[in-house]
GROMACS .gro file of C-alpha atoms in nm:
model
  335
    1MET     CA    1   0.205   2.306  -0.038
    2THR     CA    2  -0.127   2.297   0.144
    3ASP     CA    3  -0.423   2.459  -0.031
    4ALA     CA    4  -0.621   2.727   0.151
    5ASN     CA    5  -0.900   2.468   0.194
    6GLY     CA    6  -0.666   2.222   0.364
    7PHE     CA    7  -0.582   2.003   0.064
    8ARG     CA    8  -0.216   1.908   0.030
    9PRO     CA    9  -0.174   1.758  -0.319
   10ALA     CA   10   0.071   1.477  -0.372
   11VAL     CA   11   0.394   1.627  -0.506
   12TRP     CA   12   0.457   1.314  -0.712
   13LEU     CA   13   0.134   1.373  -0.907
   14PRO     CA   14   0.189   1.718  -1.056
   15GLY     CA   15  -0.084   1.852  -1.280
   16ALA     CA   16  -0.453   1.793  -1.329
   17HIS     CA   17  -0.424   1.491  -1.559
   18LEU     CA   18  -0.211   1.284  -1.322
   19GLN     CA   19  -0.440   1.374  -1.032
   20THR     CA   20  -0.737   1.263  -1.242
   21ALA     CA   21  -0.586   0.940  -1.375
   22TRP     CA   22  -0.418   0.800  -1.065
   23GLY     CA   23  -0.728   0.672  -0.888
   24PRO     CA   24  -0.887   0.478  -1.177
   25LEU     CA   25  -0.551   0.320  -1.259
   26SER     CA   26  -0.443   0.219  -0.910
   27ARG     CA   27  -0.736   0.189  -0.669
   28PRO     CA   28  -0.926  -0.132  -0.587
   29ARG     CA   29  -1.287  -0.174  -0.699
   30ARG     CA   30  -1.401  -0.412  -0.425
   31LEU     CA   31  -1.348  -0.244  -0.090
   32VAL     CA   32  -1.692  -0.309   0.059
   33ALA     CA   33  -1.961  -0.575   0.044
   34PHE     CA   34  -2.299  -0.493  -0.108
   35ARG     CA   35  -2.653  -0.615  -0.072
   36ARG     CA   36  -2.811  -0.583  -0.418
   37GLU     CA   37  -3.175  -0.490  -0.484
   38VAL     CA   38  -3.369  -0.436  -0.805
   39LEU     CA   39  -3.627  -0.158  -0.768
   40PRO     CA   40  -3.905  -0.143  -1.031
   41THR     CA   41  -3.969   0.196  -1.191
   42PRO     CA   42  -4.309   0.339  -1.292
   43ASP     CA   43  -4.223   0.310  -1.663
   44GLY     CA   44  -4.157  -0.063  -1.648
   45ASP     CA   45  -3.781  -0.051  -1.607
   46GLU     CA   46  -3.554  -0.133  -1.312
   47LEU     CA   47  -3.306   0.051  -1.093
   48VAL     CA   48  -3.023  -0.161  -0.962
   49LEU     CA   49  -2.941  -0.053  -0.608
   50ASP     CA   50  -2.640  -0.163  -0.406
   51HIS     CA   51  -2.684  -0.126  -0.030
   52LEU     CA   52  -2.403  -0.094   0.222
   53ASP     CA   53  -2.518  -0.197   0.568
   54GLY     CA   54  -2.406   0.005   0.870
   55ALA     CA   55  -2.444   0.017   1.245
   56ARG     CA   56  -2.651   0.335   1.242
   57ALA     CA   57  -3.026   0.299   1.189
   58ASP     CA   58  -3.110   0.670   1.203
   59VAL     CA   59  -2.913   0.791   0.901
   60ARG     CA   60  -2.839   0.682   0.543
   61ALA     CA   61  -2.632   0.821   0.257
   62ILE     CA   62  -2.722   0.799  -0.112
   63VAL     CA   63  -2.421   0.781  -0.345
   64LEU     CA   64  -2.442   0.883  -0.712
   65HIS     CA   65  -2.165   0.786  -0.953
   66GLY     CA   66  -2.026   0.963  -1.258
   67LEU     CA   67  -2.058   0.913  -1.632
   68GLU     CA   68  -2.042   0.544  -1.726
   69GLY     CA   69  -1.956   0.460  -1.366
   70SER     CA   70  -2.126   0.224  -1.121
   71SER     CA   71  -2.119   0.116  -0.760
   72TYR     CA   72  -1.781  -0.040  -0.840
   73SER     CA   73  -1.621   0.288  -0.949
   74VAL     CA   74  -1.312   0.350  -0.738
   75TYR     CA   75  -1.433   0.682  -0.595
   76VAL     CA   76  -1.769   0.525  -0.500
   77GLN     CA   77  -1.585   0.245  -0.323
   78GLY     CA   78  -1.367   0.502  -0.148
   79VAL     CA   79  -1.668   0.701  -0.026
   80LEU     CA   80  -1.843   0.385   0.090
   81ARG     CA   81  -1.545   0.267   0.292
   82LEU     CA   82  -1.530   0.603   0.469
   83LEU     CA   83  -1.902   0.587   0.542
   84SER     CA   84  -1.865   0.232   0.667
   85GLU     CA   85  -1.594   0.340   0.911
   86ARG     CA   86  -1.847   0.580   1.064
   87GLY     CA   87  -2.121   0.317   1.073
   88ILE     CA   88  -2.332   0.505   0.817
   89PRO     CA   89  -2.533   0.279   0.584
   90ALA     CA   90  -2.551   0.380   0.220
   91THR     CA   91  -2.733   0.310  -0.104
   92VAL     CA   92  -2.569   0.343  -0.444
   93MET     CA   93  -2.804   0.410  -0.734
   94ASN     CA   94  -2.667   0.259  -1.053
   95TYR     CA   95  -2.804   0.460  -1.345
   96ARG     CA   96  -2.999   0.270  -1.607
   97SER     CA   97  -2.760   0.063  -1.821
   98CYS     CA   98  -2.469   0.127  -1.580
   99ALA     CA   99  -2.501  -0.152  -1.322
  100ARG     CA  100  -2.222  -0.408  -1.344
  101GLU     CA  101  -2.246  -0.781  -1.300
  102PRO     CA  102  -2.072  -0.849  -0.966
  103GLU     CA  103  -1.879  -1.141  -1.117
  104ARG     CA  104  -1.774  -0.952  -1.433
  105LEU     CA  105  -1.730  -0.581  -1.368
  106ARG     CA  106  -1.678  -0.498  -1.735
  107ARG     CA  107  -2.025  -0.629  -1.820
  108MET     CA  108  -2.306  -0.378  -1.780
  109ILE     CA  109  -2.668  -0.478  -1.717
  110PRO     CA  110  -2.891  -0.330  -1.992
  111ASN     CA  111  -3.215  -0.153  -1.905
  112ARG     CA  112  -3.552  -0.259  -2.043
  113THR     CA  113  -3.694   0.062  -2.187
  114PRO     CA  114  -3.589   0.267  -2.495
  115ARG     CA  115  -3.382   0.515  -2.298
  116LEU     CA  116  -3.050   0.536  -2.115
  117TYR     CA  117  -2.960   0.805  -1.860
  118HIS     CA  118  -2.813   1.154  -1.870
  119SER     CA  119  -2.659   1.429  -1.657
  120GLY     CA  120  -2.993   1.587  -1.573
  121GLU     CA  121  -3.200   1.275  -1.507
  122THR     CA  122  -3.351   1.343  -1.165
  123GLU     CA  123  -3.670   1.135  -1.172
  124ASP     CA  124  -3.490   0.817  -1.072
  125LEU     CA  125  -3.321   0.996  -0.783
  126GLY     CA  126  -3.661   1.125  -0.673
  127LEU     CA  127  -3.801   0.772  -0.690
  128LEU     CA  128  -3.517   0.639  -0.475
  129VAL     CA  129  -3.547   0.916  -0.216
  130ALA     CA  130  -3.923   0.861  -0.188
  131GLU     CA  131  -3.877   0.484  -0.151
  132LEU     CA  132  -3.613   0.518   0.121
  133ARG     CA  133  -3.829   0.766   0.312
  134ARG     CA  134  -4.129   0.533   0.281
  135ARG     CA  135  -3.932   0.243   0.425
  136ALA     CA  136  -3.780   0.440   0.714
  137PRO     CA  137  -3.964   0.771   0.767
  138GLY     CA  138  -3.749   0.876   1.062
  139THR     CA  139  -3.414   0.824   0.890
  140ARG     CA  140  -3.209   1.133   0.803
  141LEU     CA  141  -3.099   1.105   0.441
  142GLY     CA  142  -2.800   1.271   0.279
  143ALA     CA  143  -2.634   1.231  -0.059
  144ILE     CA  144  -2.293   1.246  -0.221
  145GLY     CA  145  -2.269   1.277  -0.598
  146VAL     CA  146  -1.948   1.261  -0.801
  147SER     CA  147  -1.908   1.424  -1.143
  148ILE     CA  148  -2.246   1.400  -1.323
  149GLY     CA  149  -2.377   1.248  -1.001
  150GLY     CA  150  -2.309   1.586  -0.846
  151ASN     CA  151  -2.488   1.762  -1.130
  152ILE     CA  152  -2.792   1.534  -1.087
  153LEU     CA  153  -2.797   1.592  -0.711
  154LEU     CA  154  -2.770   1.972  -0.736
  155LYS     CA  155  -3.033   1.990  -1.010
  156TRP     CA  156  -3.273   1.778  -0.803
  157LEU     CA  157  -3.220   1.999  -0.496
  158GLY     CA  158  -3.286   2.309  -0.707
  159GLU     CA  159  -3.598   2.156  -0.858
  160HIS     CA  160  -3.746   2.093  -0.512
  161PRO     CA  161  -3.647   2.385  -0.289
  162GLU     CA  162  -3.957   2.339  -0.073
  163ARG     CA  163  -3.881   1.979   0.019
  164ARG     CA  164  -3.667   1.851   0.305
  165ASP     CA  165  -3.630   1.492   0.191
  166LEU     CA  166  -3.252   1.524   0.213
  167ALA     CA  167  -3.082   1.678   0.514
  168ALA     CA  168  -2.769   1.769   0.314
  169GLY     CA  169  -2.582   1.695  -0.007
  170VAL     CA  170  -2.225   1.701  -0.139
  171ALA     CA  171  -2.117   1.732  -0.502
  172ILE     CA  172  -1.759   1.641  -0.597
  173SER     CA  173  -1.630   1.770  -0.932
  174ALA     CA  174  -1.979   1.850  -1.063
  175PRO     CA  175  -1.972   1.969  -1.428
  176PHE     CA  176  -2.221   2.253  -1.350
  177ASP     CA  177  -2.234   2.381  -1.712
  178LEU     CA  178  -2.257   2.092  -1.958
  179ASP     CA  179  -2.206   2.311  -2.264
  180ALA     CA  180  -1.896   2.482  -2.126
  181GLY     CA  181  -1.757   2.151  -2.005
  182GLY     CA  182  -1.814   1.981  -2.339
  183ARG     CA  183  -1.644   2.261  -2.531
  184HIS     CA  184  -1.353   2.258  -2.286
  185LEU     CA  185  -1.303   1.887  -2.350
  186GLU     CA  186  -1.266   1.947  -2.724
  187ARG     CA  187  -0.922   2.101  -2.661
  188GLY     CA  188  -0.587   1.971  -2.538
  189LEU     CA  189  -0.607   1.621  -2.390
  190GLY     CA  190  -0.984   1.647  -2.365
  191PRO     CA  191  -1.056   1.421  -2.665
  192LEU     CA  192  -0.870   1.137  -2.488
  193TYR     CA  193  -1.115   1.153  -2.198
  194VAL     CA  194  -1.414   1.190  -2.428
  195GLY     CA  195  -1.307   0.899  -2.646
  196ARG     CA  196  -1.295   0.670  -2.344
  197PHE     CA  197  -1.654   0.753  -2.251
  198LEU     CA  198  -1.785   0.746  -2.606
  199ARG     CA  199  -1.666   0.390  -2.665
  200THR     CA  200  -1.928   0.254  -2.429
  201LEU     CA  201  -2.188   0.525  -2.489
  202ARG     CA  202  -2.187   0.458  -2.865
  203ALA     CA  203  -2.225   0.084  -2.804
  204LYS     CA  204  -2.521   0.146  -2.573
  205ALA     CA  205  -2.687   0.376  -2.827
  206VAL     CA  206  -2.653   0.118  -3.102
  207GLU     CA  207  -2.792  -0.157  -2.879
  208VAL     CA  208  -3.093   0.040  -2.753
  209ALA     CA  209  -3.181   0.148  -3.107
  210ARG     CA  210  -3.155  -0.209  -3.233
  211ARG     CA  211  -3.345  -0.366  -2.945
  212HIS     CA  212  -3.635  -0.121  -2.964
  213ALA     CA  213  -3.627  -0.051  -3.340
  214LEU     CA  214  -3.605   0.323  -3.281
  215PRO     CA  215  -3.657   0.559  -3.576
  216ARG     CA  216  -3.379   0.797  -3.678
  217GLU     CA  217  -3.552   1.100  -3.531
  218ARG     CA  218  -3.544   0.927  -3.192
  219LEU     CA  219  -3.181   0.816  -3.220
  220ASP     CA  220  -2.954   0.878  -3.517
  221VAL     CA  221  -2.733   0.570  -3.494
  222ALA     CA  222  -2.501   0.668  -3.780
  223ALA     CA  223  -2.438   1.012  -3.630
  224ALA     CA  224  -2.388   0.863  -3.284
  225ILE     CA  225  -2.125   0.623  -3.420
  226ARG     CA  226  -1.946   0.912  -3.596
  227ALA     CA  227  -1.951   1.131  -3.284
  228ARG     CA  228  -1.612   1.244  -3.160
  229SER     CA  229  -1.732   1.497  -2.903
  230PHE     CA  230  -1.997   1.502  -2.633
  231ARG     CA  231  -2.193   1.763  -2.831
  232GLU     CA  232  -2.206   1.544  -3.140
  233PHE     CA  233  -2.318   1.244  -2.938
  234ASP     CA  234  -2.573   1.441  -2.736
  235ASP     CA  235  -2.715   1.590  -3.055
  236ALA     CA  236  -2.757   1.248  -3.212
  237ALA     CA  237  -2.853   1.037  -2.912
  238THR     CA  238  -2.881   1.182  -2.561
  239GLY     CA  239  -3.109   1.472  -2.647
  240PRO     CA  240  -3.363   1.309  -2.883
  241LEU     CA  241  -3.363   0.978  -2.693
  242HIS     CA  242  -3.485   1.160  -2.384
  243GLY     CA  243  -3.736   1.392  -2.545
  244MET     CA  244  -3.513   1.692  -2.615
  245ARG     CA  245  -3.444   1.848  -2.953
  246GLY     CA  246  -3.069   1.804  -2.927
  247ALA     CA  247  -2.759   1.906  -2.738
  248ASP     CA  248  -2.856   2.273  -2.698
  249GLU     CA  249  -3.184   2.194  -2.522
  250TYR     CA  250  -3.017   1.921  -2.318
  251TYR     CA  251  -2.744   2.154  -2.192
  252ALA     CA  252  -2.982   2.443  -2.129
  253THR     CA  253  -3.227   2.238  -1.923
  254CYS     CA  254  -2.996   1.995  -1.746
  255SER     CA  255  -2.694   2.200  -1.635
  256SER     CA  256  -2.709   2.236  -1.259
  257ILE     CA  257  -2.572   2.591  -1.268
  258HIS     CA  258  -2.923   2.707  -1.362
  259TYR     CA  259  -3.064   2.556  -1.040
  260LEU     CA  260  -2.804   2.658  -0.780
  261GLY     CA  261  -2.981   2.977  -0.682
  262ARG     CA  262  -3.293   2.786  -0.577
  263ILE     CA  263  -3.126   2.533  -0.345
  264THR     CA  264  -3.236   2.557   0.020
  265THR     CA  265  -3.087   2.229   0.145
  266PRO     CA  266  -2.734   2.263   0.289
  267ALA     CA  267  -2.496   2.159   0.012
  268LEU     CA  268  -2.120   2.146  -0.032
  269CYS     CA  269  -1.957   2.160  -0.375
  270ILE     CA  270  -1.593   2.044  -0.393
  271SER     CA  271  -1.420   2.136  -0.718
  272ALA     CA  272  -1.071   2.203  -0.849
  273ALA     CA  273  -0.982   2.502  -1.064
  274ASP     CA  274  -0.765   2.274  -1.280
  275ASP     CA  275  -1.044   2.021  -1.345
  276PRO     CA  276  -0.981   1.909  -1.707
  277PHE     CA  277  -1.357   1.856  -1.750
  278LEU     CA  278  -1.454   2.216  -1.675
  279PRO     CA  279  -1.308   2.562  -1.744
  280ALA     CA  280  -1.208   2.741  -1.424
  281GLY     CA  281  -1.425   3.040  -1.507
  282VAL     CA  282  -1.737   2.834  -1.444
  283LEU     CA  283  -1.652   2.821  -1.073
  284GLU     CA  284  -1.675   3.200  -1.052
  285ARG     CA  285  -2.020   3.180  -1.207
  286VAL     CA  286  -2.112   2.917  -0.949
  287ARG     CA  287  -2.009   3.154  -0.670
  288ALA     CA  288  -2.212   3.434  -0.824
  289THR     CA  289  -2.531   3.235  -0.870
  290ALA     CA  290  -2.532   2.995  -0.573
  291SER     CA  291  -2.785   3.036  -0.296
  292PRO     CA  292  -2.672   3.095   0.065
  293ALA     CA  293  -2.737   2.725   0.134
  294LEU     CA  294  -2.455   2.622  -0.100
  295GLU     CA  295  -2.089   2.627   0.001
  296LEU     CA  296  -1.827   2.612  -0.276
  297CYS     CA  297  -1.493   2.463  -0.177
  298ALA     CA  298  -1.265   2.527  -0.474
  299THR     CA  299  -0.905   2.412  -0.464
  300SER     CA  300  -0.641   2.525  -0.711
  301ILE     CA  301  -0.525   2.168  -0.779
  302GLY     CA  302  -0.708   1.836  -0.774
  303GLY     CA  303  -0.808   1.740  -1.126
  304HIS     CA  304  -1.143   1.569  -1.184
  305ALA     CA  305  -1.251   1.363  -0.880
  306GLY     CA  306  -0.883   1.320  -0.797
  307PHE     CA  307  -0.765   1.525  -0.498
  308VAL     CA  308  -0.486   1.277  -0.423
  309SER     CA  309  -0.254   1.339  -0.129
  310GLY     CA  310  -0.001   1.132   0.063
  311VAL     CA  311   0.257   0.894  -0.081
  312PRO     CA  312   0.212   0.629  -0.354
  313TRP     CA  313   0.192   0.340  -0.107
  314ALA     CA  314  -0.047   0.523   0.128
  315CYS     CA  315  -0.264   0.754  -0.080
  316ARG     CA  316  -0.545   0.960   0.065
  317TYR     CA  317  -0.833   1.108  -0.131
  318TRP     CA  318  -0.904   1.443   0.026
  319ALA     CA  319  -1.234   1.528  -0.146
  320GLU     CA  320  -1.390   1.198  -0.043
  321GLU     CA  321  -1.272   1.244   0.316
  322ARG     CA  322  -1.399   1.602   0.326
  323ALA     CA  323  -1.733   1.501   0.171
  324VAL     CA  324  -1.799   1.221   0.421
  325GLU     CA  325  -1.685   1.430   0.718
  326TRP     CA  326  -1.909   1.722   0.615
  327LEU     CA  327  -2.211   1.504   0.543
  328ALA     CA  328  -2.173   1.305   0.864
  329GLY     CA  329  -2.167   1.627   1.062
  330ARG     CA  330  -2.509   1.721   0.922
  331LEU     CA  331  -2.667   1.377   0.946
  332MET     CA  332  -2.558   1.279   1.295
  333VAL     CA  333  -2.678   1.597   1.462
  334ASP     CA  334  -2.748   1.438   1.799
  335ASP     CA  335  -2.400   1.295   1.850
   0.00000   0.00000   0.00000
């Protein structure tokens, strides 16, 4: 059955969890060729950027990945291939500690400073946008963020309503409310998802504390290792490591739902009501608080960054197609 938004979910992937899991289990991670660059940051660290070249010189898309993802995440690769087909060049920003070695995708490149990244970290995005505009002032920039990449993008747009650095932005499966999402993941199959992320997050926390000899008040390693939920980990590591008192302050200041009303840049949010990472009621709050510049496209089915349609041997990923089509329409205004 086709959704009111035009999404026809694959009948052989019933339910949110199968929609969510299919892509990571079946999709290739090397669909496009990159040109890698290391961009220094003002605090003495580095951002690893992966550039996709394209025929167009007047436009560029920034792509932001999800939690513990990278430029080799399957949904990033899917978005990049669609952009490439339209001739649109793109830049993927790998968050600090998330960049993968091209030869060994399981190996992450550690950052240099005593910090990691988080769902509300917008300074690095601002640095990238400013650098791209400096290099090509006449280029129209847009952005697509997936999962926490969507949260980062929406928060940045809300923080800078007066700026027009980006012509448009798309958020796919943004968590919107980090507290509500974290609590939702403590039920049902949620701990299975959380456990997968925490395996690498705990290892990163231990390594950054060891490498920089951080005191307990900056990062409680024992509590981070014991963490079995996002709240427990964010209380022990994410919050204090990035200058916040704990999970409550982190969620209150970094959830994009608090910034949606200030957004003036055209933005599209694609979400599914059955997203296992977010209670459906949050989407109604998004509708109620969003500015007129923001369009919410909420399907009933789709899972988290899934939105799979077609048949097993010829899958299509509707949210990625819709995101690229919508963004291209706002970047290539003279076509």
